[in-house]
N, CA, C and O atoms as a Tinker XYZ file with bonds, in Angstrom:
   488  protein
     1  N      9.301000  257.698000   89.948000    73     2
     2  CA    10.692000  257.544000   90.321000    64     1     3
     3  C     11.242000  256.247000   89.716000    63     2     4     5
     4  O     10.648000  255.181000   89.872000    81     3
     5  N     12.353000  256.348000   89.044000    73     3     6
     6  CA    12.979000  255.174000   88.431000    64     5     7
     7  C     13.541000  254.260000   89.513000    63     6     8     9
     8  O     14.030000  254.715000   90.547000    81     7
     9  N     13.461000  252.987000   89.254000    73     7    10
    10  CA    13.991000  252.004000   90.195000    64     9    11
    11  C     15.403000  251.629000   89.774000    63    10    12    13
    12  O     15.750000  251.701000   88.595000    81    11
    13  N     16.205000  251.234000   90.735000    73    11    14
    14  CA    17.581000  250.833000   90.476000    64    13    15
    15  C     17.625000  249.321000   90.346000    63    14    16    17
    16  O     17.301000  248.593000   91.284000    81    15
    17  N     18.033000  248.857000   89.164000    73    15    18
    18  CA    18.104000  247.427000   88.896000    64    17    19
    19  C     19.280000  246.819000   89.649000    63    18    20    21
    20  O     20.403000  247.318000   89.576000    81    19
    21  N     19.011000  245.741000   90.368000    73    19    22
    22  CA    20.044000  245.010000   91.116000    64    21    23
    23  C     20.622000  243.894000   90.246000    63    22    24    25
    24  O     21.837000  243.800000   90.075000    81    23
    25  N     19.756000  243.059000   89.704000    73    23    26
    26  CA    20.158000  241.962000   88.820000    64    25    27
    27  C     19.370000  242.058000   87.528000    63    26    28    29
    28  O     18.157000  242.267000   87.534000    81    27
    29  N     20.074000  241.905000   86.430000    73    27    30
    30  CA    19.409000  241.877000   85.129000    64    29    31
    31  C     20.191000  240.923000   84.245000    63    30    32    33
    32  O     21.310000  241.213000   83.822000    81    31
    33  N     19.580000  239.780000   83.976000    73    31    34
    34  CA    20.207000  238.767000   83.129000    64    33    35
    35  C     19.230000  238.420000   82.008000    63    34    36    37
    36  O     18.170000  237.842000   82.248000    81    35
    37  N     19.599000  238.778000   80.794000    73    35    38
    38  CA    18.795000  238.454000   79.620000    64    37    39
    39  C     19.566000  237.467000   78.769000    63    38    40    41
    40  O     20.712000  237.728000   78.402000    81    39
    41  N     18.962000  236.348000   78.453000    73    39    42
    42  CA    19.573000  235.337000   77.600000    64    41    43
    43  C     18.691000  235.175000   76.370000    63    42    44    45
    44  O     17.523000  234.801000   76.482000    81    43
    45  N     19.247000  235.455000   75.205000    73    43    46
    46  CA    18.523000  235.344000   73.931000    64    45    47
    47  C     17.203000  236.108000   73.942000    63    46    48    49
    48  O     16.238000  235.704000   73.294000    81    47
    49  N     17.170000  237.206000   74.678000    73    47    50
    50  CA    15.965000  238.004000   74.869000    64    49    51
    51  C     16.331000  239.479000   74.861000    63    50    52    53
    52  O     17.392000  239.867000   75.350000    81    51
    53  N     15.451000  240.298000   74.304000    73    51    54
    54  CA    15.620000  241.754000   74.344000    64    53    55
    55  C     14.389000  242.365000   74.987000    63    54    56    57
    56  O     13.277000  241.857000   74.847000    81    55
    57  N     14.609000  243.470000   75.696000    73    55    58
    58  CA    13.518000  244.256000   76.265000    64    57    59
    59  C     13.483000  245.607000   75.573000    63    58    60    61
    60  O     14.524000  246.126000   75.170000    81    59
    61  N     12.306000  246.174000   75.432000    73    59    62
    62  CA    12.163000  247.481000   74.788000    64    61    63
    63  C     12.850000  248.575000   75.602000    63    62    64    65
    64  O     13.391000  249.520000   75.028000    81    63
    65  N     12.836000  248.461000   76.922000    73    63    66
    66  CA    13.502000  249.440000   77.786000    64    65    67
    67  C     14.274000  248.709000   78.868000    63    66    68    69
    68  O     14.380000  247.483000   78.855000    81    67
    69  N     14.803000  249.464000   79.791000    73    67    70
    70  CA    15.704000  248.927000   80.808000    64    69    71
    71  C     15.123000  247.759000   81.601000    63    70    72    73
    72  O     15.789000  246.736000   81.762000    81    71
    73  N     13.889000  247.892000   82.102000    73    71    74
    74  CA    13.340000  246.820000   82.920000    64    73    75
    75  C     11.853000  246.556000   82.662000    63    74    76    77
    76  O     11.132000  246.100000   83.549000    81    75
    77  N     11.413000  246.844000   81.459000    73    75    78
    78  CA    10.025000  246.560000   81.143000    64    77    79
    79  C      9.726000  246.784000   79.680000    63    78    80    81
    80  O     10.626000  246.963000   78.860000    81    79
    81  N      8.466000  246.769000   79.378000    73    79    82
    82  CA     8.025000  246.981000   78.005000    64    81    83
    83  C      7.959000  245.672000   77.237000    63    82    84    85
    84  O      7.911000  244.587000   77.816000    81    83
    85  N      7.958000  245.807000   75.920000    73    83    86
    86  CA     7.853000  244.639000   75.049000    64    85    87
    87  C      9.073000  243.742000   75.190000    63    86    88    89
    88  O     10.196000  244.226000   75.336000    81    87
    89  N      8.846000  242.427000   75.146000    73    87    90
    90  CA     9.909000  241.430000   75.220000    64    89    91
    91  C     10.014000  240.762000   73.852000    63    90    92    93
    92  O      9.004000  240.421000   73.235000    81    91
    93  N     11.253000  240.579000   73.386000    73    91    94
    94  CA    11.485000  240.013000   72.057000    64    93    95
    95  C     12.429000  238.828000   72.122000    63    94    96    97
    96  O     13.372000  238.812000   72.913000    81    95
    97  N     12.168000  237.837000   71.282000    73    95    98
    98  CA    13.063000  236.698000   71.092000    64    97    99
    99  C     14.232000  237.162000   70.225000    63    98   100   101
   100  O     14.023000  237.764000   69.172000    81    99
   101  N     15.462000  236.886000   70.664000    73    99   102
   102  CA    16.652000  237.222000   69.870000    64   101   103
   103  C     16.775000  236.352000   68.620000    63   102   104   105
   104  O     17.396000  236.765000   67.641000    81   103
   105  N     16.196000  235.167000   68.644000    73   103   106
   106  CA    16.322000  234.244000   67.517000    64   105   107
   107  C     15.589000  234.711000   66.273000    63   106   108   109
   108  O     16.142000  234.687000   65.174000    81   107
   109  N     14.340000  235.138000   66.446000    73   107   110
   110  CA    13.517000  235.512000   65.293000    64   109   111
   111  C     13.038000  236.958000   65.331000    63   110   112   113
   112  O     12.484000  237.459000   64.352000    81   111
   113  N     13.249000  237.624000   66.454000    73   111   114
   114  CA    12.822000  239.010000   66.592000    64   113   115
   115  C     11.348000  239.185000   66.916000    63   114   116   117
   116  O     10.861000  240.313000   66.996000    81   115
   117  N     10.629000  238.076000   67.104000    73   115   118
   118  CA     9.195000  238.156000   67.401000    64   117   119
   119  C      8.947000  238.684000   68.817000    63   118   120   121
   120  O      9.727000  238.437000   69.736000    81   119
   121  N      7.863000  239.401000   68.962000    73   119   122
   122  CA     7.397000  239.887000   70.245000    64   121   123
   123  C      6.778000  238.698000   70.988000    63   122   124   125
   124  O      5.863000  238.056000   70.472000    81   123
   125  N      7.265000  238.405000   72.181000    73   123   126
   126  CA     6.723000  237.280000   72.944000    64   125   127
   127  C      5.871000  237.720000   74.130000    63   126   128   129
   128  O      5.244000  236.886000   74.785000    81   127
   129  N      5.842000  239.024000   74.412000    73   127   130
   130  CA     5.023000  239.486000   75.527000    64   129   131
   131  C      5.358000  240.896000   75.951000    63   130   132   133
   132  O      6.108000  241.609000   75.284000    81   131
   133  N      4.783000  241.282000   77.079000    73   131   134
   134  CA     4.956000  242.622000   77.616000    64   133   135
   135  C      5.124000  242.540000   79.126000    63   134   136   137
   136  O      4.302000  241.934000   79.814000    81   135
   137  N      6.184000  243.146000   79.641000    73   135   138
   138  CA     6.463000  243.185000   81.072000    64   137   139
   139  C      6.129000  244.574000   81.594000    63   138   140   141
   140  O      6.740000  245.557000   81.173000    81   139
   141  N      5.176000  244.666000   82.498000    73   139   142
   142  CA     4.748000  245.961000   83.030000    64   141   143
   143  C      5.857000  246.570000   83.896000    63   142   144   145
   144  O      6.466000  245.875000   84.709000    81   143
   145  N      6.109000  247.840000   83.722000    73   143   146
   146  CA     7.245000  248.513000   84.340000    64   145   147
   147  C      7.209000  248.570000   85.856000    63   146   148   149
   148  O      8.195000  248.235000   86.512000    81   147
   149  N      6.103000  248.983000   86.411000    73   147   150
   150  CA     6.099000  249.412000   87.808000    64   149   151
   151  C      5.391000  248.485000   88.781000    63   150   152   153
   152  O      5.334000  248.792000   89.972000    81   151
   153  N      4.854000  247.374000   88.326000    73   151   154
   154  CA     4.021000  246.562000   89.212000    64   153   155
   155  C      4.691000  245.295000   89.731000    63   154   156   157
   156  O      4.147000  244.625000   90.610000    81   155
   157  N      5.860000  244.958000   89.202000    73   155   158
   158  CA     6.528000  243.738000   89.672000    64   157   159
   159  C      7.784000  244.085000   90.454000    63   158   160   161
   160  O      8.386000  245.141000   90.262000    81   159
   161  N      8.171000  243.165000   91.350000    73   159   162
   162  CA     9.387000  243.331000   92.144000    64   161   163
   163  C     10.513000  242.432000   91.643000    63   162   164   165
   164  O     11.691000  242.774000   91.746000    81   163
   165  N     10.128000  241.275000   91.099000    73   163   166
   166  CA    11.126000  240.339000   90.574000    64   165   167
   167  C     10.452000  239.475000   89.522000    63   166   168   169
   168  O      9.297000  239.078000   89.674000    81   167
   169  N     11.187000  239.187000   88.453000    73   167   170
   170  CA    10.688000  238.301000   87.407000    64   169   171
   171  C     11.760000  237.282000   87.075000    63   170   172   173
   172  O     12.927000  237.628000   86.895000    81   171
   173  N     11.359000  236.028000   86.996000    73   171   174
   174  CA    12.198000  234.949000   86.479000    64   173   175
   175  C     11.367000  234.271000   85.401000    63   174   176   177
   176  O     10.289000  233.746000   85.682000    81   175
   177  N     11.861000  234.278000   84.174000    73   175   178
   178  CA    11.128000  233.702000   83.057000    64   177   179
   179  C     12.072000  232.888000   82.197000    63   178   180   181
   180  O     13.144000  233.358000   81.815000    81   179
   181  N     11.669000  231.670000   81.896000    73   179   182
   182  CA    12.366000  230.827000   80.917000    64   181   183
   183  C     11.332000  230.474000   79.868000    63   182   184   185
   184  O     10.173000  230.209000   80.189000    81   183
   185  N     11.759000  230.470000   78.600000    73   183   186
   186  CA    10.806000  230.176000   77.533000    64   185   187
   187  C     11.507000  229.537000   76.344000    63   186   188   189
   188  O     12.724000  229.635000   76.186000    81   187
   189  N     10.708000  228.882000   75.515000    73   187   190
   190  CA    11.139000  228.406000   74.207000    64   189   191
   191  C     10.201000  229.026000   73.184000    63   190   192   193
   192  O      8.992000  228.793000   73.207000    81   191
   193  N     10.769000  229.811000   72.293000    73   191   194
   194  CA    10.009000  230.482000   71.248000    64   193   195
   195  C      9.585000  229.460000   70.198000    63   194   196   197
   196  O     10.166000  228.378000   70.109000    81   195
   197  N      8.585000  229.799000   69.413000    73   195   198
   198  CA     8.163000  228.932000   68.313000    64   197   199
   199  C      9.297000  228.665000   67.329000    63   198   200   201
   200  O      9.294000  227.640000   66.647000    81   199
   201  N     10.276000  229.585000   67.246000    73   199   202
   202  CA    11.400000  229.398000   66.319000    64   201   203
   203  C     12.436000  228.416000   66.854000    63   202   204   205
   204  O     13.384000  228.074000   66.149000    81   203
   205  N     12.263000  227.953000   68.110000    73   203   206
   206  CA    13.201000  227.007000   68.719000    64   205   207
   207  C     14.204000  227.654000   69.652000    63   206   208   209
   208  O     14.885000  226.950000   70.398000    81   207
   209  N     14.314000  228.965000   69.632000    73   207   210
   210  CA    15.223000  229.693000   70.512000    64   209   211
   211  C     14.805000  229.518000   71.972000    63   210   212   213
   212  O     13.625000  229.632000   72.305000    81   211
   213  N     15.777000  229.243000   72.835000    73   211   214
   214  CA    15.525000  229.159000   74.276000    64   213   215
   215  C     16.043000  230.448000   74.906000    63   214   216   217
   216  O     17.207000  230.809000   74.734000    81   215
   217  N     15.174000  231.133000   75.630000    73   215   218
   218  CA    15.544000  232.403000   76.236000    64   217   219
   219  C     15.128000  232.460000   77.686000    63   218   220   221
   220  O     14.360000  231.631000   78.174000    81   219
   221  N     15.663000  233.472000   78.366000    73   219   222
   222  CA    15.289000  233.675000   79.762000    64   221   223
   223  C     15.562000  235.119000   80.163000    63   222   224   225
   224  O     16.308000  235.844000   79.505000    81   223
   225  N     14.930000  235.507000   81.263000    73   223   226
   226  CA    15.246000  236.789000   81.860000    64   225   227
   227  C     15.051000  236.714000   83.351000    63   226   228   229
   228  O     14.174000  236.014000   83.858000    81   227
   229  N     15.896000  237.456000   84.040000    73   227   230
   230  CA    15.839000  237.590000   85.497000    64   229   231
   231  C     16.079000  239.059000   85.782000    63   230   232   233
   232  O     17.103000  239.614000   85.382000    81   231
   233  N     15.141000  239.692000   86.473000    73   231   234
   234  CA    15.296000  241.087000   86.858000    64   233   235
   235  C     14.757000  241.254000   88.272000    63   234   236   237
   236  O     13.662000  240.792000   88.594000    81   235
   237  N     15.548000  241.927000   89.114000    73   235   238
   238  CA    15.043000  242.413000   90.391000    64   237   239
   239  C     15.716000  243.745000   90.699000    63   238   240   241
   240  O     16.573000  244.199000   89.941000    81   239
   241  N     15.335000  244.365000   91.799000    73   239   242
   242  CA    15.713000  245.741000   92.078000    64   241   243
   243  C     16.376000  245.885000   93.440000    63   242   244   245
   244  O     16.252000  245.011000   94.298000    81   243
   245  N     17.084000  247.001000   93.629000    73   243   246
   246  CA    17.747000  247.284000   94.899000    64   245   247
   247  C     16.744000  247.271000   96.055000    63   246   248   249
   248  O     17.072000  246.814000   97.150000    81   247
   249  N     15.529000  247.767000   95.822000    73   247   250
   250  CA    14.529000  247.858000   96.880000    64   249   251
   251  C     13.548000  246.679000   96.891000    63   250   252   253
   252  O     12.533000  246.724000   97.586000    81   251
   253  N     13.847000  245.625000   96.122000    73   251   254
   254  CA    12.966000  244.453000   96.102000    64   253   255
   255  C     12.934000  243.760000   97.453000    63   254   256   257
   256  O     13.950000  243.664000   98.141000    81   255
   257  N     11.763000  243.283000   97.820000    73   255   258
   258  CA    11.617000  242.499000   99.039000    64   257   259
   259  C     11.462000  241.037000   98.649000    63   258   260   261
   260  O     11.032000  240.723000   97.539000    81   259
   261  N     11.813000  240.153000   99.560000    73   259   262
   262  CA    11.628000  238.720000   99.294000    64   261   263
   263  C     10.146000  238.432000   99.179000    63   262   264   265
   264  O      9.371000  238.747000  100.082000    81   263
   265  N      9.761000  237.840000   98.083000    73   263   266
   266  CA     8.353000  237.515000   97.880000    64   265   267
   267  C      7.932000  236.318000   98.707000    63   266   268   269
   268  O      8.733000  235.429000   98.996000    81   267
   269  N      6.669000  236.309000   99.080000    73   267   270
   270  CA     6.097000  235.191000   99.816000    64   269   271
   271  C      5.405000  234.283000   98.816000    63   270   272   273
   272  O      4.525000  234.716000   98.072000    81   271
   273  N      5.805000  233.038000   98.805000    73   271   274
   274  CA     5.207000  232.071000   97.892000    64   273   275
   275  C      3.722000  231.919000   98.217000    63   274   276   277
   276  O      3.322000  231.917000   99.382000    81   275
   277  N      2.928000  231.796000   97.182000    73   275   278
   278  CA     1.503000  231.585000   97.417000    64   277   279
   279  C      0.961000  230.632000   96.359000    63   278   280   281
   280  O      1.563000  230.448000   95.301000    81   279
   281  N     -0.173000  230.035000   96.660000    73   279   282
   282  CA    -0.786000  229.072000   95.756000    64   281   283
   283  C     -1.871000  229.692000   94.889000    63   282   284   285
   284  O     -2.449000  229.006000   94.046000    81   283
   285  N     -2.160000  230.967000   95.076000    73   283   286
   286  CA    -3.190000  231.628000   94.286000    64   285   287
   287  C     -2.751000  231.745000   92.838000    63   286   288   289
   288  O     -1.562000  231.859000   92.539000    81   287
   289  N     -3.721000  231.715000   91.954000    73   287   290
   290  CA    -3.462000  231.866000   90.525000    64   289   291
   291  C     -3.523000  233.335000   90.138000    63   290   292   293
   292  O     -4.314000  234.104000   90.685000    81   291
   293  N     -2.676000  233.712000   89.187000    73   291   294
   294  CA    -2.820000  235.021000   88.585000    64   293   295
   295  C     -4.152000  235.061000   87.852000    63   294   296   297
   296  O     -4.613000  234.041000   87.339000    81   295
   297  N     -4.766000  236.227000   87.802000    73   295   298
   298  CA    -6.006000  236.358000   87.045000    64   297   299
   299  C     -5.692000  237.006000   85.697000    63   298   300   301
   300  O     -4.688000  237.705000   85.555000    81   299
   301  N     -6.544000  236.772000   84.726000    73   299   302
   302  CA    -6.337000  237.340000   83.404000    64   301   303
   303  C     -7.376000  238.434000   83.163000    63   302   304   305
   304  O     -8.583000  238.199000   83.230000    81   303
   305  N     -6.869000  239.637000   82.882000    73   303   306
   306  CA    -7.714000  240.770000   82.522000    64   305   307
   307  C     -7.153000  241.342000   81.229000    63   306   308   309
   308  O     -6.011000  241.799000   81.188000    81   307
   309  N     -7.960000  241.317000   80.172000    73   307   310
   310  CA    -7.547000  241.833000   78.857000    64   309   311
   311  C     -6.208000  241.250000   78.430000    63   310   312   313
   312  O     -5.313000  242.006000   78.052000    81   311
   313  N     -6.042000  239.956000   78.476000    73   311   314
   314  CA    -4.881000  239.151000   78.088000    64   313   315
   315  C     -3.634000  239.396000   78.941000    63   314   316   317
   316  O     -2.545000  238.959000   78.570000    81   315
   317  N     -3.772000  240.078000   80.061000    73   315   318
   318  CA    -2.630000  240.323000   80.954000    64   317   319
   319  C     -2.776000  239.473000   82.214000    63   318   320   321
   320  O     -3.871000  239.355000   82.766000    81   319
   321  N     -1.670000  238.882000   82.668000    73   319   322
   322  CA    -1.668000  238.215000   83.961000    64   321   323
   323  C     -1.604000  239.305000   85.024000    63   322   324   325
   324  O     -0.699000  240.140000   85.020000    81   323
   325  N     -2.574000  239.287000   85.930000    73   323   326
   326  CA    -2.702000  240.334000   86.933000    64   325   327
   327  C     -2.701000  239.734000   88.332000    63   326   328   329
   328  O     -3.055000  238.572000   88.529000    81   327
   329  N     -2.294000  240.551000   89.299000    73   327   330
   330  CA    -2.330000  240.148000   90.702000    64   329   331
   331  C     -3.787000  239.963000   91.122000    63   330   332   333
   332  O     -4.610000  240.841000   90.864000    81   331
   333  N     -4.128000  238.832000   91.767000    73   331   334
   334  CA    -5.513000  238.619000   92.184000    64   333   335
   335  C     -5.939000  239.530000   93.341000    63   334   336   337
   336  O     -7.132000  239.669000   93.610000    81   335
   337  N     -4.973000  240.148000   94.023000    73   335   338
   338  CA    -5.302000  241.010000   95.154000    64   337   339
   339  C     -5.708000  242.420000   94.730000    63   338   340   341
   340  O     -6.707000  242.951000   95.215000    81   339
   341  N     -4.936000  243.027000   93.827000    73   339   342
   342  CA    -5.239000  244.416000   93.446000    64   341   343
   343  C     -5.585000  244.582000   91.967000    63   342   344   345
   344  O     -5.870000  245.688000   91.508000    81   343
   345  N     -5.556000  243.469000   91.225000    73   343   346
   346  CA    -5.914000  243.441000   89.795000    64   345   347
   347  C     -4.971000  244.255000   88.915000    63   346   348   349
   348  O     -5.309000  244.562000   87.772000    81   347
   349  N     -3.801000  244.606000   89.427000    73   347   350
   350  CA    -2.809000  245.330000   88.627000    64   349   351
   351  C     -2.155000  244.370000   87.638000    63   350   352   353
   352  O     -1.838000  243.236000   87.998000    81   351
   353  N     -1.948000  244.808000   86.395000    73   351   354
   354  CA    -1.279000  243.951000   85.407000    64   353   355
   355  C      0.196000  243.779000   85.734000    63   354   356   357
   356  O      0.865000  244.733000   86.130000    81   355
   357  N      0.702000  242.556000   85.568000    73   355   358
   358  CA     2.112000  242.253000   85.818000    64   357   359
   359  C      2.847000  241.941000   84.516000    63   358   360   361
   360  O      3.910000  242.501000   84.246000    81   359
   361  N      2.280000  241.052000   83.720000    73   359   362
   362  CA     2.970000  240.593000   82.517000    64   361   363
   363  C      1.958000  240.004000   81.527000    63   362   364   365
   364  O      0.913000  239.482000   81.916000    81   363
   365  N      2.291000  240.103000   80.269000    73   363   366
   366  CA     1.555000  239.424000   79.213000    64   365   367
   367  C      2.516000  238.479000   78.524000    63   366   368   369
   368  O      3.608000  238.888000   78.128000    81   367
   369  N      2.133000  237.227000   78.373000    73   367   370
   370  CA     2.895000  236.266000   77.587000    64   369   371
   371  C      2.030000  235.919000   76.371000    63   370   372   373
   372  O      0.899000  235.458000   76.520000    81   371
   373  N      2.557000  236.138000   75.192000    73   371   374
   374  CA     1.815000  235.801000   73.983000    64   373   375
   375  C      1.978000  234.307000   73.726000    63   374   376   377
   376  O      2.921000  233.877000   73.062000    81   375
   377  N      1.045000  233.526000   74.261000    73   375   378
   378  CA     1.155000  232.066000   74.245000    64   377   379
   379  C      1.193000  231.500000   72.830000    63   378   380   381
   380  O      1.718000  230.405000   72.630000    81   379
   381  N      0.660000  232.201000   71.857000    73   379   382
   382  CA     0.732000  231.719000   70.470000    64   381   383
   383  C      2.142000  231.871000   69.889000    63   382   384   385
   384  O      2.426000  231.324000   68.824000    81   383
   385  N      3.028000  232.605000   70.573000    73   383   386
   386  CA     4.390000  232.830000   70.083000    64   385   387
   387  C      5.425000  231.930000   70.754000    63   386   388   389
   388  O      6.581000  231.894000   70.331000    81   387
   389  N      5.017000  231.198000   71.804000    73   387   390
   390  CA     5.963000  230.349000   72.529000    64   389   391
   391  C      5.416000  228.931000   72.652000    63   390   392   393
   392  O      4.205000  228.716000   72.689000    81   391
   393  N      6.342000  227.962000   72.714000    73   391   394
   394  CA     5.970000  226.564000   72.928000    64   393   395
   395  C      6.036000  226.176000   74.400000    63   394   396   397
   396  O      5.400000  225.215000   74.835000    81   395
   397  N      6.812000  226.937000   75.153000    73   395   398
   398  CA     7.026000  226.625000   76.569000    64   397   399
   399  C      7.368000  227.910000   77.301000    63   398   400   401
   400  O      8.067000  228.771000   76.767000    81   399
   401  N      6.874000  228.037000   78.527000    73   399   402
   402  CA     7.404000  229.049000   79.441000    64   401   403
   403  C      7.172000  228.597000   80.869000    63   402   404   405
   404  O      6.246000  227.848000   81.177000    81   403
   405  N      8.051000  229.084000   81.723000    73   403   406
   406  CA     7.942000  228.875000   83.160000    64   405   407
   407  C      8.309000  230.204000   83.800000    63   406   408   409
   408  O      9.375000  230.759000   83.536000    81   407
   409  N      7.421000  230.706000   84.639000    73   407   410
   410  CA     7.590000  232.043000   85.164000    64   409   411
   411  C      7.340000  232.083000   86.664000    63   410   412   413
   412  O      6.458000  231.398000   87.183000    81   411
   413  N      8.134000  232.899000   87.350000    73   411   414
   414  CA     7.887000  233.284000   88.736000    64   413   415
   415  C      7.950000  234.801000   88.749000    63   414   416   417
   416  O      8.948000  235.394000   88.338000    81   415
   417  N      6.880000  235.428000   89.225000    73   415   418
   418  CA     6.836000  236.889000   89.267000    64   417   419
   419  C      6.300000  237.329000   90.625000    63   418   420   421
   420  O      5.334000  236.765000   91.138000    81   419
   421  N      6.937000  238.338000   91.194000    73   419   422
   422  CA     6.543000  238.872000   92.495000    64   421   423
   423  C      5.880000  240.224000   92.299000    63   422   424   425
   424  O      6.434000  241.112000   91.652000    81   423
   425  N      4.708000  240.367000   92.856000    73   423   426
   426  CA     3.955000  241.618000   92.794000    64   425   427
   427  C      4.564000  242.622000   93.772000    63   426   428   429
   428  O      4.807000  242.295000   94.933000    81   427
   429  N      4.804000  243.823000   93.304000    73   427   430
   430  CA     5.376000  244.863000   94.161000    64   429   431
   431  C      4.420000  245.270000   95.270000    63   430   432   433
   432  O      4.856000  245.537000   96.390000    81   431
   433  N      3.122000  245.322000   94.980000    73   431   434
   434  CA     2.141000  245.799000   95.952000    64   433   435
   435  C      1.919000  244.827000   97.112000    63   434   436   437
   436  O      1.878000  245.251000   98.267000    81   435
   437  N      1.776000  243.529000   96.822000    73   435   438
   438  CA     1.419000  242.570000   97.875000    64   437   439
   439  C      2.571000  241.647000   98.282000    63   438   440   441
   440  O      2.442000  240.889000   99.243000    81   439
   441  N      3.689000  241.703000   97.565000    73   439   442
   442  CA     4.877000  240.874000   97.850000    64   441   443
   443  C      4.625000  239.375000   97.745000    63   442   444   445
   444  O      5.346000  238.583000   98.352000    81   443
   445  N      3.624000  238.984000   96.990000    73   443   446
   446  CA     3.358000  237.563000   96.744000    64   445   447
   447  C      4.052000  237.146000   95.455000    63   446   448   449
   448  O      4.096000  237.903000   94.486000    81   447
   449  N      4.593000  235.930000   95.456000    73   447   450
   450  CA     5.245000  235.380000   94.273000    64   449   451
   451  C      4.319000  234.356000   93.637000    63   450   452   453
   452  O      3.887000  233.395000   94.273000    81   451
   453  N      4.027000  234.590000   92.358000    73   451   454
   454  CA     3.122000  233.736000   91.601000    64   453   455
   455  C      3.922000  232.941000   90.575000    63   454   456   457
   456  O      4.885000  233.444000   89.997000    81   455
   457  N      3.512000  231.697000   90.359000    73   455   458
   458  CA     4.167000  230.848000   89.360000    64   457   459
   459  C      3.145000  230.471000   88.296000    63   458   460   461
   460  O      1.973000  230.224000   88.580000    81   459
   461  N      3.635000  230.436000   87.066000    73   459   462
   462  CA     2.773000  230.095000   85.927000    64   461   463
   463  C      3.633000  229.395000   84.904000    63   462   464   465
   464  O      4.803000  229.741000   84.737000    81   463
   465  N      3.070000  228.406000   84.208000    73   463   466
   466  CA     3.831000  227.709000   83.182000    64   465   467
   467  C      2.901000  227.225000   82.065000    63   466   468   469
   468  O      1.685000  227.124000   82.228000    81   467
   469  N      3.522000  226.935000   80.943000    73   467   470
   470  CA     2.828000  226.382000   79.778000    64   469   471
   471  C      3.830000  225.492000   79.069000    63   470   472   473
   472  O      4.993000  225.860000   78.907000    81   471
   473  N      3.375000  224.310000   78.642000    73   471   474
   474  CA     4.239000  223.428000   77.881000    64   473   475
   475  C      3.424000  222.768000   76.782000    63   474   476   477
   476  O      2.717000  221.791000   77.032000    81   475
   477  N      3.517000  223.294000   75.567000    73   475   478
   478  CA     2.811000  222.735000   74.418000    64   477   479
   479  C      3.530000  221.500000   73.857000    63   478   480   481
   480  O      2.967000  220.754000   73.056000    81   479
   481  N      4.783000  221.296000   74.292000    73   479   482
   482  CA     5.607000  220.221000   73.731000    64   481   483
   483  C      5.370000  218.881000   74.395000    63   482   484   485
   484  O      5.776000  217.850000   73.859000    81   483
   485  N      4.723000  218.872000   75.549000    73   483   486
   486  CA     4.542000  217.591000   76.246000    64   485   487
   487  C      3.244000  216.925000   75.900000    63   486   488
   488  O      2.951000  215.843000   76.408000    81   487
């Protein structure tokens, strides 16, 4: 069943489909990662591509629940950031394609909000 998008704000970023799939930098057209369609409830991502472009995306849904902040780390399985509770993939960030990112993502299954960041510039 398709989900109804409540908020969708893409800045200098393209998605392969409505609310998931491959993510692309508008500046250079490079693939910067992959957002899994059905496993997240909300995503907030800010990044700086290797080309210097600053982009962001915010997506949530009509049926999204408020995520509970947690201190647990996302786990990595086959280069995907996954929920540590059910091991479902949430997102892939191609770290070799970006100099910086800051992300908050809420897992649909457990309603936990995970934060992750990288800053190669500091």
